[in-house]
Amino acid sequence: MQLCYHSSWLGNDVMVFQTQLNILISHNDIAKAIDRLACEIKRDYQGKQPLLIGVLKGSFVFMADLIRQLALPLELDFVRLSSYGAARESSGKVRVIQGVRTPVKGRDVLVIEDIVDTGITISFLLDYLKKRRPASLMLCALTDKPSRRRVPVPIDYLGFTVPNKFIVGYGLDFDERFRNLPDIYTLED
Ligand code: 5GP
Ligand code: MG
């Protein structure tokens, strides 16, 4: 199934991409999942002032919607890690492009990620943060692609499990495009 507003969102790419994008998760279902995740997080962080760390760029749309459902005295920071670039496969090597600036020691840290695929990126980040001695360290991921896991990753708060397909939209890109699509799509070959 495809949504009719594709054409306006895709501009000149419409001829190339319209037939290759299939809707996987609608913005309505994303909103419901965010309500559920926000309830779980609020319950677990009562009386705390968590530091939410978003992984740029993919998680920014999810994080923006999630924090507005979190009635907690939270703080935000971001890290930027090396990305796939124009490839759909991880190189397996992760680099920190922009590290965390807020002191992490003694904080209740909640990492916000768009997708856990092989697990290589997020386990690298969790190790990087653990070295900075947070009081607690949890992971909230919008999506999980467990079929491709190479490194075990405990996901404390999960939106959706997705099939072994490349997904775009709602912050997730292919070669920097499609981040602004309101729903999540599979990008077919
Ligand atoms: P991992 O290291 O777990 O293999 O990959 C993590 C990162 O790769 C994610 O944070 C995301 O940026 C990117 N990634 C993995 N799978 C997908 C996907 O299906 N679609 C998009 N757009 N990015 C992905
Ligand atoms: Mg990411």
Short mmCIF file of C-alpha atoms and ligand atoms in Angstrom, two decimals:
data_model
loop_
_atom_site.label_atom_id
_atom_site.label_comp_id
_atom_site.label_asym_id
_atom_site.label_seq_id
_atom_site.Cartn_x
_atom_site.Cartn_y
_atom_site.Cartn_z
CA MET A 1 0.00 0.00 0.00
CA GLN A 2 1.26 3.47 -0.77
CA LEU A 3 0.18 6.83 0.55
CA CYS A 4 -1.07 9.45 -1.88
CA TYR A 5 1.07 12.29 -0.50
CA HIS A 6 4.24 10.61 -1.74
CA SER A 7 4.40 12.77 -4.82
CA SER A 8 4.53 16.06 -2.94
CA TRP A 9 7.07 14.71 -0.45
CA LEU A 10 9.38 13.27 -3.11
CA GLY A 11 9.54 16.19 -5.54
CA ASN A 12 11.71 15.35 -8.54
CA ASP A 13 12.45 11.90 -7.13
CA VAL A 14 8.85 10.83 -7.57
CA MET A 15 9.45 8.88 -10.79
CA VAL A 16 12.43 7.09 -9.32
CA PHE A 17 11.16 6.22 -5.87
CA GLN A 18 7.36 6.10 -5.83
CA THR A 19 7.10 2.45 -6.82
CA GLN A 20 9.94 1.43 -4.50
CA LEU A 21 8.49 2.77 -1.26
CA ASN A 22 6.01 0.53 0.54
CA ILE A 23 4.43 1.66 3.75
CA LEU A 24 5.44 -0.41 6.75
CA ILE A 25 4.41 1.67 9.79
CA SER A 26 1.91 4.54 9.58
CA HIS A 27 2.31 7.79 11.50
CA ASN A 28 -0.79 6.82 13.52
CA ASP A 29 0.83 3.59 14.66
CA ILE A 30 4.07 5.45 15.43
CA ALA A 31 2.12 7.92 17.60
CA LYS A 32 0.48 5.05 19.51
CA ALA A 33 3.84 3.37 20.09
CA ILE A 34 5.29 6.66 21.36
CA ASP A 35 2.41 7.00 23.85
CA ARG A 36 3.14 3.50 25.13
CA LEU A 37 6.91 4.09 25.36
CA ALA A 38 6.38 7.43 27.13
CA CYS A 39 4.18 5.70 29.76
CA GLU A 40 6.85 3.07 30.40
CA ILE A 41 9.65 5.67 30.61
CA LYS A 42 7.67 8.04 32.88
CA ARG A 43 6.87 5.15 35.21
CA ASP A 44 10.53 4.05 35.43
CA TYR A 45 12.03 7.53 35.80
CA GLN A 46 9.67 8.96 38.44
CA GLY A 47 11.66 11.26 40.76
CA LYS A 48 14.69 11.26 38.43
CA GLN A 49 16.12 13.81 36.01
CA PRO A 50 17.19 11.64 33.09
CA LEU A 51 19.69 12.72 30.45
CA LEU A 52 18.38 11.65 27.05
CA ILE A 53 21.10 11.17 24.44
CA GLY A 54 19.90 11.07 20.84
CA VAL A 55 21.94 9.44 18.12
CA LEU A 56 22.10 11.83 15.16
CA LYS A 57 20.77 12.16 12.68
CA GLY A 58 18.23 9.35 12.44
CA SER A 59 16.67 9.61 15.90
CA PHE A 60 15.84 13.34 15.88
CA VAL A 61 12.21 13.03 14.68
CA PHE A 62 11.45 10.19 17.11
CA MET A 63 13.14 12.02 19.98
CA ALA A 64 11.26 15.26 19.25
CA ASP A 65 7.91 13.45 19.42
CA LEU A 66 8.85 11.26 22.40
CA ILE A 67 10.10 14.04 24.70
CA ARG A 68 6.86 15.98 24.26
CA GLN A 69 5.05 13.03 25.86
CA LEU A 70 7.52 12.85 28.77
CA ALA A 71 6.40 14.95 31.71
CA LEU A 72 9.77 14.62 33.47
CA PRO A 73 12.52 17.17 34.28
CA LEU A 74 14.75 15.76 31.56
CA GLU A 75 17.82 17.08 29.76
CA LEU A 76 18.96 16.39 26.21
CA ASP A 77 22.21 15.85 24.41
CA PHE A 78 23.22 14.34 21.09
CA VAL A 79 26.02 12.24 19.71
CA ARG A 80 26.88 11.78 16.10
CA LEU A 81 28.46 8.56 14.96
CA SER A 82 29.81 7.57 11.57
CA SER A 83 26.97 6.54 9.29
CA TYR A 84 26.49 4.26 6.30
CA GLY A 85 26.83 7.18 3.88
CA ALA A 86 25.24 6.10 0.62
CA ALA A 87 25.52 2.39 1.44
CA ARG A 88 22.82 0.19 2.96
CA GLU A 89 25.35 -1.99 4.78
CA SER A 90 27.28 -1.00 7.88
CA SER A 91 31.04 -0.86 7.41
CA GLY A 92 31.36 -2.50 10.84
CA LYS A 93 33.61 0.31 12.05
CA VAL A 94 32.13 3.07 14.20
CA ARG A 95 33.65 6.50 14.78
CA VAL A 96 32.47 9.30 17.06
CA ILE A 97 31.97 12.42 14.96
CA GLN A 98 30.43 14.48 17.77
CA GLY A 99 30.77 13.22 21.33
CA VAL A 100 28.53 13.89 24.30
CA ARG A 101 29.08 17.36 25.84
CA THR A 102 26.95 17.06 29.00
CA PRO A 103 28.80 15.31 31.86
CA VAL A 104 27.45 11.76 32.06
CA LYS A 105 28.97 10.69 35.39
CA GLY A 106 26.25 9.91 37.93
CA ARG A 107 23.41 10.65 35.48
CA ASP A 108 20.47 8.42 34.57
CA VAL A 109 21.18 8.16 30.85
CA LEU A 110 18.60 7.05 28.30
CA VAL A 111 19.92 6.59 24.76
CA ILE A 112 17.45 7.27 21.94
CA GLU A 113 18.12 5.40 18.69
CA ASP A 114 16.20 5.05 15.43
CA ILE A 115 17.06 1.44 14.61
CA VAL A 116 19.17 -1.37 15.99
CA ASP A 117 20.34 -3.47 13.05
CA THR A 118 23.59 -5.44 13.46
CA GLY A 119 23.92 -3.82 16.90
CA ILE A 120 27.48 -2.71 16.19
CA THR A 121 26.78 1.03 16.35
CA ILE A 122 24.74 1.02 19.53
CA SER A 123 26.96 -1.39 21.46
CA PHE A 124 29.91 0.85 20.60
CA LEU A 125 27.97 3.85 21.94
CA LEU A 126 26.85 2.03 25.10
CA ASP A 127 30.50 1.10 25.83
CA TYR A 128 31.57 4.71 25.16
CA LEU A 129 28.95 5.95 27.66
CA LYS A 130 29.61 3.25 30.29
CA LYS A 131 33.23 4.43 30.51
CA ARG A 132 31.85 7.80 31.65
CA ARG A 133 30.19 6.13 34.68
CA PRO A 134 26.48 6.99 34.44
CA ALA A 135 24.27 6.06 37.43
CA SER A 136 22.16 4.04 34.98
CA LEU A 137 22.20 3.44 31.24
CA MET A 138 19.14 2.37 29.25
CA LEU A 139 18.30 2.15 25.56
CA CYS A 140 15.12 3.23 23.81
CA ALA A 141 14.92 2.24 20.13
CA LEU A 142 12.12 3.06 17.73
CA THR A 143 12.79 -0.05 15.65
CA ASP A 144 14.68 -3.32 15.92
CA LYS A 145 15.81 -5.57 13.05
CA PRO A 146 16.77 -8.68 15.07
CA SER A 147 17.33 -10.89 12.01
CA ARG A 148 20.57 -9.02 11.30
CA ARG A 149 22.00 -8.88 14.82
CA ARG A 150 25.74 -9.56 15.14
CA VAL A 151 26.27 -8.13 18.63
CA PRO A 152 23.71 -8.76 21.41
CA VAL A 153 21.99 -5.53 22.49
CA PRO A 154 19.52 -5.19 25.38
CA ILE A 155 16.73 -2.85 24.23
CA ASP A 156 14.90 -1.56 27.31
CA TYR A 157 12.16 0.33 25.45
CA LEU A 158 11.22 -0.78 21.93
CA GLY A 159 8.71 0.64 19.44
CA PHE A 160 8.60 -1.94 16.64
CA THR A 161 10.31 -5.06 15.41
CA VAL A 162 10.87 -4.72 11.65
CA PRO A 163 11.63 -7.29 8.93
CA ASN A 164 15.00 -7.64 7.24
CA LYS A 165 14.43 -4.77 4.80
CA PHE A 166 15.95 -1.31 4.48
CA ILE A 167 13.55 1.23 5.97
CA VAL A 168 13.24 5.00 5.47
CA GLY A 169 11.09 7.85 6.74
CA TYR A 170 10.37 9.40 10.15
CA GLY A 171 14.02 10.45 10.50
CA LEU A 172 15.54 7.42 8.75
CA ASP A 173 17.32 8.18 5.49
CA PHE A 174 18.73 6.62 2.39
CA ASP A 175 21.66 8.77 1.27
CA GLU A 176 20.19 11.69 3.29
CA ARG A 177 16.78 11.51 1.64
CA PHE A 178 13.34 10.56 3.01
CA ARG A 179 13.95 11.71 6.61
CA ASN A 180 10.90 14.00 6.32
CA LEU A 181 8.40 11.30 5.35
CA PRO A 182 5.84 11.10 8.20
CA ASP A 183 5.53 7.29 8.00
CA ILE A 184 8.07 4.48 7.81
CA TYR A 185 8.53 2.71 4.45
CA THR A 186 10.55 -0.18 3.14
CA LEU A 187 12.81 0.80 0.26
CA GLU A 188 12.61 -2.06 -2.24
CA ASP A 189 15.38 -2.82 -4.74
P1 5GP B 1 23.93 -1.18 13.15
O1 5GP B 1 25.29 -0.73 13.63
O2 5GP B 1 23.02 -1.66 14.24
O3 5GP B 1 24.05 -2.20 12.03
O4 5GP B 1 23.27 0.03 12.43
C1 5GP B 1 22.83 1.10 13.13
C2 5GP B 1 22.62 2.32 12.28
O5 5GP B 1 22.57 2.02 10.87
C3 5GP B 1 21.28 2.89 12.61
O6 5GP B 1 21.39 3.79 13.67
C4 5GP B 1 20.88 3.55 11.31
O7 5GP B 1 21.41 4.84 11.26
C5 5GP B 1 21.51 2.69 10.25
N1 5GP B 1 20.55 1.68 9.73
C6 5GP B 1 20.50 0.36 10.00
N2 5GP B 1 19.48 -0.24 9.36
C7 5GP B 1 18.85 0.75 8.69
C8 5GP B 1 17.67 0.80 7.85
O8 5GP B 1 16.98 -0.20 7.58
N3 5GP B 1 17.35 2.02 7.36
C9 5GP B 1 18.07 3.15 7.61
N4 5GP B 1 17.65 4.28 7.05
N5 5GP B 1 19.16 3.15 8.39
C10 5GP B 1 19.55 1.96 8.92
MG MG B 2 21.00 5.66 13.91
#
